[in-house]
């Protein structure tokens, strides 16, 4: 069980204590499902969402500015706690070889990157990580800005990027980041990609193309590590009927999106992109609000997928 403050973050009670308390199977998801689906108050979450033929209005689309505003409002780094649980859920990260390359898609304020770097909006993430004690980011953390749902990754992320540019390495060097050495024209692809509470913020209709783009920069045998909101998570049940913009898809009052996944949906999305499922399960955690003592049932989806070696 986790203890939450009013702001929604897990209380930082010290590294050893947090690690000792962390677990992810406080209750069975099927029990929660039965509870929700038998409660008339939640019936609107289960009803089919009207398609284009039944509605003349197109669903609202999130804007990049909505997420920029969100991170400006929570720019102190206190809203999101450091995600130390990731090293338990994905032990490959701290146990990987020293030169492993990790692409974090949607770094936010850096709460995931801090956890990875300690063990082994963009400017704010760099600032927070730079000021975190015990983390040396020199030549290890390289943030760059793009909208993964609309833009393509830069060539220098790929395996053998110089080959795809027909050997024109001179032209590529003009566009390369400063951290590449003189004899490098690409980083050679990624050993790991993390998508931690990122995919749910993207419209469901363009999730497949977003995943395919991520897979394109992953090395054969590389891992994509996934964690995101699960169906019937407490935050889903708080949404009101008018906030539905799709089936299991909602828009917050600030204009940001949130989708809630089933295991089948996640499996189908990543299989369609050519990945092999290694792990896929619900993480079900009871949280307690320290201010009012209210117990909350959180549901997340944990997934680990591998790109085939052939």
CSV table of N, CA, C and O in Angstrom, one decimal, residues 144-244:
chain,number,residue,atom,x,y,z
A,144,UNK,N,15.8,16.3,-25.8
A,144,UNK,CA,15.5,17.0,-27.1
A,144,UNK,C,14.0,17.1,-27.2
A,144,UNK,O,13.3,16.3,-26.7
A,145,UNK,N,13.6,18.1,-27.9
A,145,UNK,CA,12.1,18.4,-28.0
A,145,UNK,C,11.5,18.0,-29.3
A,145,UNK,O,12.1,18.3,-30.4
A,146,UNK,N,10.4,17.3,-29.2
A,146,UNK,CA,9.6,16.9,-30.4
A,146,UNK,C,8.3,16.4,-29.9
A,146,UNK,O,8.1,16.0,-28.8
A,147,UNK,N,7.3,16.4,-30.8
A,147,UNK,CA,6.0,15.8,-30.6
A,147,UNK,C,6.0,14.5,-31.2
A,147,UNK,O,5.8,14.3,-32.4
A,148,UNK,N,6.1,13.4,-30.4
A,148,UNK,CA,6.2,12.0,-30.9
A,148,UNK,C,5.0,11.6,-31.7
A,148,UNK,O,5.0,10.7,-32.5
A,149,UNK,N,3.9,12.2,-31.4
A,149,UNK,CA,2.6,11.9,-32.1
A,149,UNK,C,2.5,12.5,-33.5
A,149,UNK,O,1.6,12.1,-34.3
A,150,UNK,N,3.3,13.5,-33.8
A,150,UNK,CA,3.2,14.2,-35.1
A,150,UNK,C,4.5,14.3,-35.8
A,150,UNK,O,4.5,14.5,-37.1
A,151,UNK,N,5.7,14.1,-35.2
A,151,UNK,CA,6.9,14.3,-35.8
A,151,UNK,C,7.7,13.0,-35.9
A,151,UNK,O,7.4,12.1,-35.1
A,152,UNK,N,8.8,13.0,-36.7
A,152,UNK,CA,9.6,11.8,-36.8
A,152,UNK,C,10.9,12.0,-36.0
A,152,UNK,O,11.4,13.1,-35.8
A,153,UNK,N,11.4,10.9,-35.4
A,153,UNK,CA,12.6,10.9,-34.7
A,153,UNK,C,13.8,11.4,-35.6
A,153,UNK,O,13.8,11.1,-36.8
A,154,UNK,N,14.8,12.1,-35.1
A,154,UNK,CA,15.9,12.5,-35.9
A,154,UNK,C,16.7,11.3,-36.3
A,154,UNK,O,16.8,10.3,-35.6
A,155,UNK,N,17.4,11.4,-37.5
A,155,UNK,CA,18.2,10.3,-38.0
A,155,UNK,C,19.2,9.8,-37.1
A,155,UNK,O,19.5,8.6,-37.1
A,156,UNK,N,19.8,10.6,-36.3
A,156,UNK,CA,21.0,10.2,-35.5
A,156,UNK,C,20.6,9.2,-34.4
A,156,UNK,O,21.5,8.6,-33.7
A,157,UNK,N,19.3,9.0,-34.2
A,157,UNK,CA,18.9,8.0,-33.2
A,157,UNK,C,18.9,6.5,-33.7
A,157,UNK,O,19.0,5.6,-33.0
A,158,UNK,N,18.9,6.4,-35.0
A,158,UNK,CA,18.7,5.1,-35.6
A,158,UNK,C,19.9,4.3,-35.6
A,158,UNK,O,21.1,4.8,-35.5
A,159,UNK,N,19.8,2.9,-35.8
A,159,UNK,CA,20.9,2.1,-36.2
A,159,UNK,C,21.3,2.4,-37.6
A,159,UNK,O,20.5,2.5,-38.5
A,160,UNK,N,22.6,2.6,-37.8
A,160,UNK,CA,23.2,2.8,-39.1
A,160,UNK,C,22.5,3.9,-39.9
A,160,UNK,O,22.1,3.8,-41.0
A,161,UNK,N,22.4,5.1,-39.2
A,161,UNK,CA,21.7,6.2,-39.8
A,161,UNK,C,22.4,6.7,-41.0
A,161,UNK,O,21.8,7.2,-42.0
A,162,UNK,N,23.7,6.5,-41.0
A,162,UNK,CA,24.5,7.0,-42.2
A,162,UNK,C,24.1,6.2,-43.4
A,162,UNK,O,24.1,6.8,-44.5
A,163,UNK,N,23.8,4.9,-43.3
A,163,UNK,CA,23.4,4.1,-44.4
A,163,UNK,C,22.1,4.6,-45.0
A,163,UNK,O,21.9,4.7,-46.2
A,164,UNK,N,21.2,5.0,-44.1
A,164,UNK,CA,19.9,5.4,-44.6
A,164,UNK,C,20.0,6.8,-45.3
A,164,UNK,O,19.1,7.2,-46.0
A,165,UNK,N,21.1,7.5,-45.1
A,165,UNK,CA,21.3,8.8,-45.7
A,165,UNK,C,22.2,8.7,-46.9
A,165,UNK,O,22.8,9.7,-47.4
A,166,UNK,N,22.3,7.5,-47.4
A,166,UNK,CA,23.1,7.2,-48.7
A,166,UNK,C,24.5,7.7,-48.5
A,166,UNK,O,25.1,8.2,-49.5
A,167,UNK,N,25.1,7.5,-47.3
A,167,UNK,CA,26.5,7.8,-47.1
A,167,UNK,C,26.8,9.2,-47.0
A,167,UNK,O,28.0,9.6,-46.9
A,168,UNK,N,25.8,10.1,-47.0
A,168,UNK,CA,26.1,11.5,-46.9
A,168,UNK,C,26.3,12.0,-45.5
A,168,UNK,O,25.5,12.7,-44.9
A,169,UNK,N,27.4,11.5,-44.8
A,169,UNK,CA,27.6,11.8,-43.4
A,169,UNK,C,27.9,13.3,-43.2
A,169,UNK,O,27.6,13.8,-42.1
A,170,UNK,N,28.5,13.9,-44.2
A,170,UNK,CA,28.8,15.4,-44.1
A,170,UNK,C,27.5,16.2,-43.8
A,170,UNK,O,27.5,17.1,-42.9
A,171,UNK,N,26.5,15.9,-44.6
A,171,UNK,CA,25.2,16.6,-44.4
A,171,UNK,C,24.6,16.3,-43.0
A,171,UNK,O,24.1,17.1,-42.3
A,172,UNK,N,24.7,15.0,-42.6
A,172,UNK,CA,24.2,14.6,-41.3
A,172,UNK,C,24.8,15.3,-40.2
A,172,UNK,O,24.2,15.7,-39.2
A,173,UNK,N,26.2,15.6,-40.3
A,173,UNK,CA,26.9,16.2,-39.2
A,173,UNK,C,26.4,17.6,-38.9
A,173,UNK,O,26.5,18.0,-37.7
A,174,UNK,N,25.8,18.2,-39.8
A,174,UNK,CA,25.3,19.6,-39.6
A,174,UNK,C,24.1,19.5,-38.7
A,174,UNK,O,23.8,20.5,-38.0
A,175,UNK,N,23.4,18.4,-38.6
A,175,UNK,CA,22.2,18.3,-37.8
A,175,UNK,C,22.4,17.5,-36.5
A,175,UNK,O,21.5,17.3,-35.8
A,176,UNK,N,23.7,17.1,-36.2
A,176,UNK,CA,23.9,16.2,-35.1
A,176,UNK,C,24.0,16.9,-33.8
A,176,UNK,O,24.5,18.1,-33.8
A,177,UNK,N,23.6,16.3,-32.7
A,177,UNK,CA,23.8,16.9,-31.4
A,177,UNK,C,25.2,16.9,-30.9
A,177,UNK,O,26.1,16.2,-31.4
A,178,UNK,N,25.6,17.8,-30.0
A,178,UNK,CA,26.9,18.1,-29.6
A,178,UNK,C,27.6,16.9,-28.9
A,178,UNK,O,28.8,16.7,-28.9
A,179,UNK,N,26.8,16.0,-28.3
A,179,UNK,CA,27.4,14.9,-27.5
A,179,UNK,C,27.9,13.8,-28.3
A,179,UNK,O,28.7,12.9,-27.8
A,180,UNK,N,27.6,13.7,-29.6
A,180,UNK,CA,28.2,12.7,-30.5
A,180,UNK,C,29.7,13.0,-30.7
A,180,UNK,O,30.1,14.1,-30.9
A,181,UNK,N,30.5,11.9,-30.7
A,181,UNK,CA,32.0,12.1,-31.0
A,181,UNK,C,32.2,12.4,-32.5
A,181,UNK,O,31.3,12.2,-33.3
A,182,UNK,N,33.4,12.9,-32.8
A,182,UNK,CA,33.7,13.3,-34.2
A,182,UNK,C,33.5,12.2,-35.2
A,182,UNK,O,33.1,12.4,-36.3
A,183,UNK,N,33.8,10.9,-34.7
A,183,UNK,CA,33.7,9.8,-35.7
A,183,UNK,C,32.3,9.2,-35.7
A,183,UNK,O,32.1,8.1,-36.3
A,184,UNK,N,31.3,9.8,-35.0
A,184,UNK,CA,30.0,9.2,-34.9
A,184,UNK,C,29.0,10.0,-35.8
A,184,UNK,O,29.1,11.3,-35.8
A,185,UNK,N,28.2,9.4,-36.6
A,185,UNK,CA,27.1,10.0,-37.3
A,185,UNK,C,25.7,9.6,-36.8
A,185,UNK,O,24.7,10.0,-37.3
A,186,UNK,N,25.7,8.7,-35.8
A,186,UNK,CA,24.4,8.2,-35.2
A,186,UNK,C,24.8,7.5,-33.9
A,186,UNK,O,25.9,7.1,-33.7
A,187,UNK,N,23.8,7.4,-33.0
A,187,UNK,CA,24.0,6.7,-31.8
A,187,UNK,C,23.9,5.2,-31.9
A,187,UNK,O,24.1,4.4,-31.0
A,188,UNK,N,23.4,4.7,-33.1
A,188,UNK,CA,23.3,3.3,-33.3
A,188,UNK,C,22.1,2.6,-32.8
A,188,UNK,O,22.1,1.4,-32.7
A,189,UNK,N,21.0,3.3,-32.5
A,189,UNK,CA,19.8,2.7,-32.1
A,189,UNK,C,19.8,2.6,-30.6
A,189,UNK,O,20.8,2.8,-29.9
A,190,UNK,N,18.6,2.2,-30.0
A,190,UNK,CA,18.4,2.2,-28.6
A,190,UNK,C,18.3,0.7,-28.1
A,190,UNK,O,17.8,-0.2,-28.7
A,191,UNK,N,18.9,0.6,-26.9
A,191,UNK,CA,18.8,-0.7,-26.2
A,191,UNK,C,17.5,-0.8,-25.4
A,191,UNK,O,16.9,-1.9,-25.3
A,192,UNK,N,17.0,0.3,-24.9
A,192,UNK,CA,15.8,0.4,-24.2
A,192,UNK,C,15.0,1.6,-24.6
A,192,UNK,O,15.6,2.6,-24.9
A,193,UNK,N,13.7,1.4,-24.6
A,193,UNK,CA,12.8,2.6,-24.8
A,193,UNK,C,11.8,2.5,-23.6
A,193,UNK,O,11.2,1.5,-23.3
A,194,UNK,N,11.6,3.6,-22.9
A,194,UNK,CA,10.6,3.7,-21.8
A,194,UNK,C,9.4,4.5,-22.3
A,194,UNK,O,9.6,5.6,-22.8
A,195,UNK,N,8.2,4.0,-22.1
A,195,UNK,CA,7.0,4.8,-22.3
A,195,UNK,C,6.2,4.7,-21.0
A,195,UNK,O,5.4,3.8,-20.7
A,196,UNK,N,6.5,5.7,-20.1
A,196,UNK,CA,5.9,5.7,-18.7
A,196,UNK,C,4.9,6.8,-18.7
A,196,UNK,O,5.2,8.0,-18.6
A,197,UNK,N,3.6,6.4,-18.6
A,197,UNK,CA,2.5,7.3,-18.6
A,197,UNK,C,2.6,8.4,-19.7
A,197,UNK,O,2.4,9.6,-19.6
A,198,UNK,N,2.9,7.9,-20.9
A,198,UNK,CA,3.0,8.7,-22.1
A,198,UNK,C,2.0,8.4,-23.1
A,198,UNK,O,1.3,9.3,-23.7
A,199,UNK,N,1.8,7.1,-23.4
A,199,UNK,CA,0.9,6.7,-24.5
A,199,UNK,C,-0.5,7.1,-24.2
A,199,UNK,O,-1.3,7.5,-25.2
A,200,UNK,N,-0.9,7.1,-23.0
A,200,UNK,CA,-2.3,7.5,-22.6
A,200,UNK,C,-2.6,8.9,-22.9
A,200,UNK,O,-3.8,9.3,-23.0
A,201,UNK,N,-1.6,9.8,-23.1
A,201,UNK,CA,-1.8,11.2,-23.4
A,201,UNK,C,-1.9,11.5,-24.9
A,201,UNK,O,-2.1,12.6,-25.2
A,202,UNK,N,-1.9,10.4,-25.7
A,202,UNK,CA,-1.9,10.5,-27.1
A,202,UNK,C,-3.3,10.0,-27.6
A,202,UNK,O,-3.8,9.0,-27.1
A,203,UNK,N,-3.9,10.7,-28.6
A,203,UNK,CA,-5.2,10.2,-29.1
A,203,UNK,C,-5.1,8.7,-29.5
A,203,UNK,O,-4.2,8.3,-30.1
A,204,UNK,N,-6.1,7.9,-29.1
A,204,UNK,CA,-6.1,6.5,-29.4
A,204,UNK,C,-5.8,6.2,-30.9
A,204,UNK,O,-5.1,5.2,-31.2
A,205,UNK,N,-6.4,7.0,-31.7
A,205,UNK,CA,-6.4,6.7,-33.2
A,205,UNK,C,-4.9,6.8,-33.7
A,205,UNK,O,-4.6,6.1,-34.7
A,206,UNK,N,-4.1,7.5,-33.1
A,206,UNK,CA,-2.7,7.6,-33.6
A,206,UNK,C,-1.7,6.9,-32.7
A,206,UNK,O,-0.5,7.0,-32.9
A,207,UNK,N,-2.2,6.1,-31.7
A,207,UNK,CA,-1.2,5.3,-30.9
A,207,UNK,C,-0.4,4.3,-31.8
A,207,UNK,O,0.8,4.2,-31.6
A,208,UNK,N,-1.1,3.6,-32.7
A,208,UNK,CA,-0.3,2.6,-33.5
A,208,UNK,C,0.9,3.2,-34.2
A,208,UNK,O,2.0,2.7,-34.2
A,209,UNK,N,0.7,4.4,-34.9
A,209,UNK,CA,1.8,5.0,-35.6
A,209,UNK,C,2.9,5.5,-34.7
A,209,UNK,O,4.1,5.5,-35.0
A,210,UNK,N,2.5,5.9,-33.5
A,210,UNK,CA,3.5,6.4,-32.5
A,210,UNK,C,4.3,5.2,-32.0
A,210,UNK,O,5.5,5.4,-31.9
A,211,UNK,N,3.7,4.1,-31.7
A,211,UNK,CA,4.5,2.9,-31.3
A,211,UNK,C,5.4,2.4,-32.4
A,211,UNK,O,6.5,2.1,-32.1
A,212,UNK,N,4.9,2.4,-33.6
A,212,UNK,CA,5.7,2.0,-34.7
A,212,UNK,C,7.0,2.9,-34.9
A,212,UNK,O,8.1,2.4,-35.2
A,213,UNK,N,6.8,4.1,-34.7
A,213,UNK,CA,8.0,5.0,-34.7
A,213,UNK,C,9.0,4.7,-33.6
A,213,UNK,O,10.2,4.7,-33.9
A,214,UNK,N,8.5,4.4,-32.4
A,214,UNK,CA,9.4,4.1,-31.3
A,214,UNK,C,10.1,2.8,-31.6
A,214,UNK,O,11.4,2.7,-31.4
A,215,UNK,N,9.4,1.8,-32.2
A,215,UNK,CA,10.1,0.5,-32.5
A,215,UNK,C,11.1,0.7,-33.6
A,215,UNK,O,12.2,0.0,-33.6
A,216,UNK,N,11.0,1.7,-34.4
A,216,UNK,CA,11.9,1.9,-35.5
A,216,UNK,C,13.3,2.2,-35.0
A,216,UNK,O,14.3,2.0,-35.7
A,217,UNK,N,13.4,2.8,-33.9
A,217,UNK,CA,14.8,3.2,-33.4
A,217,UNK,C,15.3,2.2,-32.3
A,217,UNK,O,16.4,2.4,-31.7
A,218,UNK,N,14.5,1.1,-32.1
A,218,UNK,CA,14.9,0.1,-31.1
A,218,UNK,C,15.8,-0.9,-31.8
A,218,UNK,O,15.5,-1.4,-32.9
A,219,UNK,N,16.9,-1.3,-31.2
A,219,UNK,CA,17.8,-2.3,-31.7
A,219,UNK,C,17.1,-3.7,-31.7
A,219,UNK,O,16.3,-3.9,-30.9
A,220,UNK,N,17.4,-4.6,-32.6
A,220,UNK,CA,16.9,-5.9,-32.5
A,220,UNK,C,17.4,-6.5,-31.2
A,220,UNK,O,18.5,-6.4,-30.8
A,221,UNK,N,16.4,-7.1,-30.5
A,221,UNK,CA,16.6,-7.7,-29.2
A,221,UNK,C,16.5,-6.6,-28.1
A,221,UNK,O,16.5,-7.0,-26.9
A,222,UNK,N,16.2,-5.4,-28.4
A,222,UNK,CA,16.0,-4.3,-27.5
A,222,UNK,C,14.6,-4.4,-26.8
A,222,UNK,O,13.7,-5.1,-27.3
A,223,UNK,N,14.5,-3.7,-25.7
A,223,UNK,CA,13.3,-3.8,-24.9
A,223,UNK,C,12.5,-2.5,-24.9
A,223,UNK,O,13.1,-1.4,-24.7
A,224,UNK,N,11.2,-2.6,-25.0
A,224,UNK,CA,10.3,-1.4,-24.8
A,224,UNK,C,9.6,-1.7,-23.4
A,224,UNK,O,8.9,-2.7,-23.3
A,225,UNK,N,9.8,-0.7,-22.5
A,225,UNK,CA,9.3,-0.9,-21.1
A,225,UNK,C,8.1,0.1,-21.0
A,225,UNK,O,8.2,1.3,-21.2
A,226,UNK,N,7.0,-0.5,-20.6
A,226,UNK,CA,5.7,0.3,-20.6
A,226,UNK,C,5.0,0.3,-19.3
A,226,UNK,O,5.0,-0.7,-18.6
A,227,UNK,N,4.5,1.4,-18.9
A,227,UNK,CA,3.6,1.5,-17.7
A,227,UNK,C,2.6,2.7,-17.9
A,227,UNK,O,3.1,3.8,-18.3
A,228,UNK,N,1.4,2.4,-17.7
A,228,UNK,CA,0.4,3.5,-18.0
A,228,UNK,C,-0.9,3.1,-17.2
A,228,UNK,O,-1.0,2.1,-16.5
A,229,UNK,N,-1.9,4.0,-17.4
A,229,UNK,CA,-3.2,3.8,-16.7
A,229,UNK,C,-4.0,2.6,-17.1
A,229,UNK,O,-4.1,2.3,-18.3
A,230,UNK,N,-4.5,1.8,-16.1
A,230,UNK,CA,-5.3,0.7,-16.4
A,230,UNK,C,-6.8,0.9,-16.3
A,230,UNK,O,-7.2,1.9,-15.6
A,231,UNK,N,-7.6,0.1,-17.0
A,231,UNK,CA,-9.0,0.3,-16.9
A,231,UNK,C,-9.5,0.2,-15.5
A,231,UNK,O,-9.1,-0.7,-14.7
A,232,UNK,N,-10.4,1.1,-15.1
A,232,UNK,CA,-11.1,1.2,-13.8
A,232,UNK,C,-10.1,1.8,-12.7
A,232,UNK,O,-10.4,1.6,-11.5
A,233,UNK,N,-9.0,2.4,-13.1
A,233,UNK,CA,-8.2,3.1,-12.2
A,233,UNK,C,-9.1,4.2,-11.5
A,233,UNK,O,-10.0,4.7,-12.2
A,234,UNK,N,-8.8,4.6,-10.3
A,234,UNK,CA,-9.5,5.6,-9.6
A,234,UNK,C,-9.7,6.9,-10.4
A,234,UNK,O,-10.8,7.5,-10.4
A,235,UNK,N,-8.7,7.3,-11.1
A,235,UNK,CA,-8.8,8.6,-11.8
A,235,UNK,C,-9.8,8.5,-13.0
A,235,UNK,O,-10.5,9.5,-13.3
A,236,UNK,N,-10.0,7.3,-13.6
A,236,UNK,CA,-11.0,7.1,-14.6
A,236,UNK,C,-12.4,7.3,-14.1
A,236,UNK,O,-13.2,7.9,-14.7
A,237,UNK,N,-12.6,6.7,-12.9
A,237,UNK,CA,-14.0,6.7,-12.3
A,237,UNK,C,-14.4,8.1,-11.9
A,237,UNK,O,-15.5,8.4,-11.6
A,238,UNK,N,-13.4,9.0,-11.7
A,238,UNK,CA,-13.7,10.4,-11.3
A,238,UNK,C,-14.1,11.3,-12.5
A,238,UNK,O,-14.7,12.3,-12.3
A,239,UNK,N,-13.8,10.8,-13.7
A,239,UNK,CA,-14.3,11.6,-14.9
A,239,UNK,C,-15.8,11.7,-15.0
A,239,UNK,O,-16.5,10.7,-14.7
A,240,UNK,N,-16.3,12.8,-15.4
A,240,UNK,CA,-17.7,13.0,-15.6
A,240,UNK,C,-18.2,12.6,-17.0
A,240,UNK,O,-17.3,12.6,-17.9
A,241,UNK,N,-19.4,12.4,-17.2
A,241,UNK,CA,-19.9,11.9,-18.6
A,241,UNK,C,-19.5,12.9,-19.7
A,241,UNK,O,-19.1,12.4,-20.8
A,242,UNK,N,-19.5,14.2,-19.4
A,242,UNK,CA,-19.2,15.2,-20.5
A,242,UNK,C,-17.7,15.2,-20.8
A,242,UNK,O,-17.3,15.8,-21.9
A,243,UNK,N,-16.9,14.5,-20.0
A,243,UNK,CA,-15.4,14.5,-20.3
A,243,UNK,C,-15.0,13.3,-21.2
A,243,UNK,O,-13.8,13.2,-21.5
A,244,UNK,N,-15.9,12.5,-21.5
A,244,UNK,CA,-15.6,11.4,-22.4
A,244,UNK,C,-15.5,11.9,-23.8
A,244,UNK,O,-16.3,12.6,-24.3
